[in-house]
């Protein structure tokens, strides 16, 4: 079954100054096509959130969602709340995070230099994929490693991490103890796109574990958990356990026969994540990626 794109978007408010624009995780429903495509298989069926930090007439949008339709809903919702100044932070270059950039083309769009380079390198693929993202609207303000912003009186720190994608930008709100994870942490399991970089991802998961924050808001996760204020810090440990087990696959290929619920049992035992069946294909993809790497 498919619905009109954007018709199932819901706006969650995990904190008074934070909005989560959430769509997907609706059993039996696809948003774009019954055929394999990135929007359904990598975003809608898994559940996707973009965020906005709002204070007075200012808003900082963290990713522009899985389609231009979704981005326009975000922009209208913010405008209806009296926001007149909008900026965007790009978490990384992947499709479901940049698809709505065109709706914010007249705003400041912030991305780290690695994200800008990745978008340029992958422009043709992004603009001819199914569905196409055309035109790709690029960030118009860049930074390296770290950047500090303010939304009204709210301090926001942007930091680079090499987890999931080598160009990830995450956000910290130090005063609130909030961490916006992008795709560095994903419930039920990470989506492996760079199997050759898992050692780097683990190193940065260790670095992340030393940062100070209390709650985690991921781009892919449970709407109930996000609405209730996000995930606990044990989310990092759950991700580490899953990634470390993936690394064992070349020496223990029998692990690849396990379904996600069995393979991730140690991660699930932390209580920080929940088993969601739509992640079974993601897990099979991850296993294939690891075994092909060693072939």
mmCIF file of C-alpha atoms in Angstrom, residues 57-293:
data_model
loop_
_atom_site.group_PDB
_atom_site.id
_atom_site.type_symbol
_atom_site.label_atom_id
_atom_site.label_comp_id
_atom_site.label_asym_id
_atom_site.label_seq_id
_atom_site.Cartn_x
_atom_site.Cartn_y
_atom_site.Cartn_z
ATOM 1 C CA UNK A 57 11.450 33.863 15.349
ATOM 2 C CA UNK A 58 14.528 31.669 14.756
ATOM 3 C CA UNK A 59 14.800 28.011 13.810
ATOM 4 C CA UNK A 60 17.681 25.675 13.038
ATOM 5 C CA UNK A 61 16.588 22.697 10.911
ATOM 6 C CA UNK A 62 18.644 19.506 11.165
ATOM 7 C CA UNK A 63 18.280 17.817 7.764
ATOM 8 C CA UNK A 64 15.612 18.498 5.150
ATOM 9 C CA UNK A 65 14.015 15.042 5.187
ATOM 10 C CA UNK A 66 13.297 12.383 2.568
ATOM 11 C CA UNK A 67 11.511 14.525 -0.039
ATOM 12 C CA UNK A 68 10.779 18.045 -1.149
ATOM 13 C CA UNK A 69 7.170 17.529 -0.015
ATOM 14 C CA UNK A 70 8.349 16.769 3.520
ATOM 15 C CA UNK A 71 10.666 19.779 3.511
ATOM 16 C CA UNK A 72 7.860 22.096 2.462
ATOM 17 C CA UNK A 73 5.725 20.784 5.327
ATOM 18 C CA UNK A 74 8.609 21.503 7.729
ATOM 19 C CA UNK A 75 9.007 25.024 6.410
ATOM 20 C CA UNK A 76 5.274 25.783 6.523
ATOM 21 C CA UNK A 77 4.943 24.376 10.048
ATOM 22 C CA UNK A 78 7.755 26.599 11.266
ATOM 23 C CA UNK A 79 6.378 29.659 9.457
ATOM 24 C CA UNK A 80 2.946 29.036 10.983
ATOM 25 C CA UNK A 81 4.625 29.126 14.396
ATOM 26 C CA UNK A 82 6.003 32.599 13.660
ATOM 27 C CA UNK A 83 9.511 31.622 12.548
ATOM 28 C CA UNK A 84 10.951 34.116 10.071
ATOM 29 C CA UNK A 85 14.659 33.194 10.218
ATOM 30 C CA UNK A 86 15.562 29.627 9.228
ATOM 31 C CA UNK A 87 18.912 27.929 8.867
ATOM 32 C CA UNK A 88 19.682 24.325 7.956
ATOM 33 C CA UNK A 89 22.399 21.967 9.189
ATOM 34 C CA UNK A 90 23.212 19.012 6.955
ATOM 35 C CA UNK A 91 24.088 15.833 8.886
ATOM 36 C CA UNK A 92 25.657 14.070 5.871
ATOM 37 C CA UNK A 93 25.311 13.641 2.128
ATOM 38 C CA UNK A 94 22.908 10.675 1.926
ATOM 39 C CA UNK A 95 19.617 10.934 0.033
ATOM 40 C CA UNK A 96 17.075 11.018 2.871
ATOM 41 C CA UNK A 97 18.914 13.890 4.550
ATOM 42 C CA UNK A 98 19.324 16.236 1.574
ATOM 43 C CA UNK A 99 16.245 15.497 -0.556
ATOM 44 C CA UNK A 100 14.377 18.578 0.681
ATOM 45 C CA UNK A 101 17.181 21.128 0.364
ATOM 46 C CA UNK A 102 15.465 22.943 -2.497
ATOM 47 C CA UNK A 103 12.708 24.086 -0.111
ATOM 48 C CA UNK A 104 15.375 25.970 1.868
ATOM 49 C CA UNK A 105 17.411 27.232 -1.090
ATOM 50 C CA UNK A 106 17.020 30.845 0.042
ATOM 51 C CA UNK A 107 18.284 30.028 3.554
ATOM 52 C CA UNK A 108 21.729 29.412 4.995
ATOM 53 C CA UNK A 109 22.502 25.696 4.575
ATOM 54 C CA UNK A 110 25.470 24.590 6.662
ATOM 55 C CA UNK A 111 27.536 21.513 5.886
ATOM 56 C CA UNK A 112 31.037 20.390 6.662
ATOM 57 C CA UNK A 113 33.569 20.419 3.833
ATOM 58 C CA UNK A 114 33.468 16.618 3.503
ATOM 59 C CA UNK A 115 29.704 16.715 2.938
ATOM 60 C CA UNK A 116 30.032 19.356 0.246
ATOM 61 C CA UNK A 117 32.701 17.311 -1.536
ATOM 62 C CA UNK A 118 30.589 14.136 -1.285
ATOM 63 C CA UNK A 119 27.522 15.878 -2.715
ATOM 64 C CA UNK A 120 29.575 17.175 -5.629
ATOM 65 C CA UNK A 121 31.129 13.766 -6.270
ATOM 66 C CA UNK A 122 27.741 12.011 -6.145
ATOM 67 C CA UNK A 123 25.628 14.683 -7.853
ATOM 68 C CA UNK A 124 24.853 12.622 -10.985
ATOM 69 C CA UNK A 125 23.867 9.558 -8.935
ATOM 70 C CA UNK A 126 21.650 11.610 -6.623
ATOM 71 C CA UNK A 127 19.943 13.405 -9.498
ATOM 72 C CA UNK A 128 19.215 10.211 -11.473
ATOM 73 C CA UNK A 129 18.298 7.833 -8.635
ATOM 74 C CA UNK A 130 14.780 6.558 -7.900
ATOM 75 C CA UNK A 131 13.345 8.924 -6.889
ATOM 76 C CA UNK A 132 15.704 11.585 -8.284
ATOM 77 C CA UNK A 133 16.798 14.559 -6.182
ATOM 78 C CA UNK A 134 17.061 17.226 -8.855
ATOM 79 C CA UNK A 135 18.425 19.726 -8.517
ATOM 80 C CA UNK A 136 20.759 19.011 -5.632
ATOM 81 C CA UNK A 137 20.917 22.218 -3.626
ATOM 82 C CA UNK A 138 24.324 22.531 -2.005
ATOM 83 C CA UNK A 139 25.301 23.908 1.394
ATOM 84 C CA UNK A 140 26.287 27.553 1.116
ATOM 85 C CA UNK A 141 28.231 27.765 4.374
ATOM 86 C CA UNK A 142 30.934 25.297 5.308
ATOM 87 C CA UNK A 143 33.070 24.392 8.296
ATOM 88 C CA UNK A 144 35.690 21.854 9.329
ATOM 89 C CA UNK A 145 35.647 19.743 12.494
ATOM 90 C CA UNK A 146 33.581 22.033 14.755
ATOM 91 C CA UNK A 147 31.306 25.040 14.637
ATOM 92 C CA UNK A 148 29.314 26.914 17.294
ATOM 93 C CA UNK A 149 25.922 28.481 16.573
ATOM 94 C CA UNK A 150 23.166 30.169 18.566
ATOM 95 C CA UNK A 151 19.424 29.920 18.036
ATOM 96 C CA UNK A 152 18.211 32.814 20.104
ATOM 97 C CA UNK A 153 19.927 32.102 23.432
ATOM 98 C CA UNK A 154 20.332 28.353 22.738
ATOM 99 C CA UNK A 155 23.937 27.294 22.088
ATOM 100 C CA UNK A 156 24.375 24.591 19.438
ATOM 101 C CA UNK A 157 27.693 22.849 18.799
ATOM 102 C CA UNK A 158 28.298 21.117 15.469
ATOM 103 C CA UNK A 159 30.919 18.359 15.513
ATOM 104 C CA UNK A 160 32.265 15.964 12.909
ATOM 105 C CA UNK A 161 32.190 12.189 13.455
ATOM 106 C CA UNK A 162 33.264 9.302 11.219
ATOM 107 C CA UNK A 163 30.388 6.920 12.006
ATOM 108 C CA UNK A 164 28.030 5.441 9.383
ATOM 109 C CA UNK A 165 29.317 8.000 6.870
ATOM 110 C CA UNK A 166 32.746 9.606 6.933
ATOM 111 C CA UNK A 167 31.210 13.105 6.738
ATOM 112 C CA UNK A 168 28.717 13.017 9.621
ATOM 113 C CA UNK A 169 27.876 16.275 11.378
ATOM 114 C CA UNK A 170 26.198 15.828 14.762
ATOM 115 C CA UNK A 171 24.754 18.477 17.074
ATOM 116 C CA UNK A 172 25.063 19.063 20.801
ATOM 117 C CA UNK A 173 22.912 21.333 22.937
ATOM 118 C CA UNK A 174 25.198 21.502 25.999
ATOM 119 C CA UNK A 175 22.798 23.347 28.299
ATOM 120 C CA UNK A 176 20.058 20.754 27.719
ATOM 121 C CA UNK A 177 22.323 17.713 27.568
ATOM 122 C CA UNK A 178 20.914 16.799 24.148
ATOM 123 C CA UNK A 179 22.757 14.990 21.358
ATOM 124 C CA UNK A 180 21.342 14.960 17.816
ATOM 125 C CA UNK A 181 22.883 11.845 16.314
ATOM 126 C CA UNK A 182 22.056 11.994 12.610
ATOM 127 C CA UNK A 183 22.753 8.457 11.389
ATOM 128 C CA UNK A 184 25.650 7.759 13.760
ATOM 129 C CA UNK A 185 23.197 5.817 15.965
ATOM 130 C CA UNK A 186 20.198 4.005 14.521
ATOM 131 C CA UNK A 187 17.517 1.835 16.101
ATOM 132 C CA UNK A 188 17.473 -1.164 15.541
ATOM 133 C CA UNK A 189 20.903 -1.279 13.887
ATOM 134 C CA UNK A 190 23.327 0.871 11.949
ATOM 135 C CA UNK A 191 23.068 0.869 8.150
ATOM 136 C CA UNK A 192 26.519 -0.071 6.836
ATOM 137 C CA UNK A 193 27.478 1.990 3.797
ATOM 138 C CA UNK A 194 31.254 2.000 4.329
ATOM 139 C CA UNK A 195 32.250 -1.521 5.476
ATOM 140 C CA UNK A 196 35.923 -0.763 4.992
ATOM 141 C CA UNK A 197 35.675 2.023 7.597
ATOM 142 C CA UNK A 198 34.149 0.108 10.515
ATOM 143 C CA UNK A 199 37.367 0.436 12.534
ATOM 144 C CA UNK A 200 37.142 4.218 12.174
ATOM 145 C CA UNK A 201 33.473 4.114 13.151
ATOM 146 C CA UNK A 202 34.314 2.167 16.306
ATOM 147 C CA UNK A 203 37.067 4.620 17.211
ATOM 148 C CA UNK A 204 34.648 7.520 16.938
ATOM 149 C CA UNK A 205 31.959 5.640 18.884
ATOM 150 C CA UNK A 206 34.543 5.433 21.666
ATOM 151 C CA UNK A 207 35.240 9.159 21.326
ATOM 152 C CA UNK A 208 31.511 9.902 21.362
ATOM 153 C CA UNK A 209 31.064 7.880 24.560
ATOM 154 C CA UNK A 210 33.217 10.430 26.396
ATOM 155 C CA UNK A 211 31.142 13.465 25.429
ATOM 156 C CA UNK A 212 28.774 14.955 27.982
ATOM 157 C CA UNK A 213 25.049 14.660 27.243
ATOM 158 C CA UNK A 214 22.062 12.855 28.708
ATOM 159 C CA UNK A 215 19.637 12.038 25.888
ATOM 160 C CA UNK A 216 19.978 11.110 22.221
ATOM 161 C CA UNK A 217 17.729 12.049 19.297
ATOM 162 C CA UNK A 218 18.519 9.965 16.171
ATOM 163 C CA UNK A 219 17.238 10.509 12.637
ATOM 164 C CA UNK A 220 16.089 6.860 12.463
ATOM 165 C CA UNK A 221 14.406 5.490 15.542
ATOM 166 C CA UNK A 222 11.172 4.811 17.365
ATOM 167 C CA UNK A 223 8.659 7.687 17.284
ATOM 168 C CA UNK A 224 7.542 6.739 20.787
ATOM 169 C CA UNK A 225 11.080 6.999 22.161
ATOM 170 C CA UNK A 226 11.735 10.256 20.328
ATOM 171 C CA UNK A 227 8.461 11.808 21.531
ATOM 172 C CA UNK A 228 9.288 10.776 25.107
ATOM 173 C CA UNK A 229 12.595 12.663 25.036
ATOM 174 C CA UNK A 230 14.954 10.344 23.176
ATOM 175 C CA UNK A 231 17.292 7.474 23.896
ATOM 176 C CA UNK A 232 19.673 6.845 26.805
ATOM 177 C CA UNK A 233 23.459 6.915 26.489
ATOM 178 C CA UNK A 234 23.512 3.097 26.324
ATOM 179 C CA UNK A 235 22.478 3.539 22.681
ATOM 180 C CA UNK A 236 26.198 4.055 21.967
ATOM 181 C CA UNK A 237 27.112 0.753 23.603
ATOM 182 C CA UNK A 238 24.367 -1.082 21.714
ATOM 183 C CA UNK A 239 25.729 0.240 18.427
ATOM 184 C CA UNK A 240 29.288 -0.716 19.382
ATOM 185 C CA UNK A 241 28.246 -4.279 20.195
ATOM 186 C CA UNK A 242 26.510 -4.693 16.844
ATOM 187 C CA UNK A 243 29.397 -3.224 14.821
ATOM 188 C CA UNK A 244 32.002 -5.320 16.635
ATOM 189 C CA UNK A 245 29.998 -8.444 15.862
ATOM 190 C CA UNK A 246 29.839 -7.475 12.181
ATOM 191 C CA UNK A 247 33.626 -7.323 12.204
ATOM 192 C CA UNK A 248 33.736 -10.996 13.259
ATOM 193 C CA UNK A 249 31.892 -12.166 10.146
ATOM 194 C CA UNK A 250 34.938 -12.845 7.927
ATOM 195 C CA UNK A 251 36.323 -15.237 10.552
ATOM 196 C CA UNK A 252 32.944 -16.532 11.717
ATOM 197 C CA UNK A 253 30.750 -16.614 8.574
ATOM 198 C CA UNK A 254 28.191 -18.759 10.379
ATOM 199 C CA UNK A 255 27.088 -15.626 12.228
ATOM 200 C CA UNK A 256 25.770 -14.393 8.906
ATOM 201 C CA UNK A 257 23.012 -17.022 9.037
ATOM 202 C CA UNK A 258 21.477 -15.444 12.131
ATOM 203 C CA UNK A 259 18.515 -13.120 11.789
ATOM 204 C CA UNK A 260 18.785 -9.633 13.259
ATOM 205 C CA UNK A 261 17.028 -10.508 16.510
ATOM 206 C CA UNK A 262 19.541 -13.263 17.231
ATOM 207 C CA UNK A 263 22.597 -11.469 15.859
ATOM 208 C CA UNK A 264 21.854 -8.299 17.859
ATOM 209 C CA UNK A 265 20.787 -10.038 21.079
ATOM 210 C CA UNK A 266 23.642 -8.505 23.108
ATOM 211 C CA UNK A 267 22.819 -5.042 21.759
ATOM 212 C CA UNK A 268 19.102 -5.526 22.440
ATOM 213 C CA UNK A 269 19.915 -6.693 25.978
ATOM 214 C CA UNK A 270 21.198 -3.198 26.815
ATOM 215 C CA UNK A 271 17.571 -2.024 26.721
ATOM 216 C CA UNK A 272 18.642 1.033 24.737
ATOM 217 C CA UNK A 273 17.196 -0.183 21.429
ATOM 218 C CA UNK A 274 14.159 -2.147 20.294
ATOM 219 C CA UNK A 275 13.774 -4.859 17.686
ATOM 220 C CA UNK A 276 11.928 -3.524 14.635
ATOM 221 C CA UNK A 277 11.300 -6.123 11.889
ATOM 222 C CA UNK A 278 11.832 -3.671 9.009
ATOM 223 C CA UNK A 279 15.526 -3.719 9.926
ATOM 224 C CA UNK A 280 15.903 -7.367 8.896
ATOM 225 C CA UNK A 281 16.701 -6.357 5.260
ATOM 226 C CA UNK A 282 19.152 -3.768 6.580
ATOM 227 C CA UNK A 283 20.903 -6.446 8.604
ATOM 228 C CA UNK A 284 21.066 -8.781 5.582
ATOM 229 C CA UNK A 285 22.581 -5.910 3.590
ATOM 230 C CA UNK A 286 25.141 -5.297 6.336
ATOM 231 C CA UNK A 287 26.152 -8.959 6.436
ATOM 232 C CA UNK A 288 26.516 -9.050 2.645
ATOM 233 C CA UNK A 289 28.633 -5.896 2.720
ATOM 234 C CA UNK A 290 31.019 -7.427 5.238
ATOM 235 C CA UNK A 291 31.343 -10.758 3.455
ATOM 236 C CA UNK A 292 31.884 -9.076 0.077
ATOM 237 C CA UNK A 293 34.595 -6.923 1.613
#
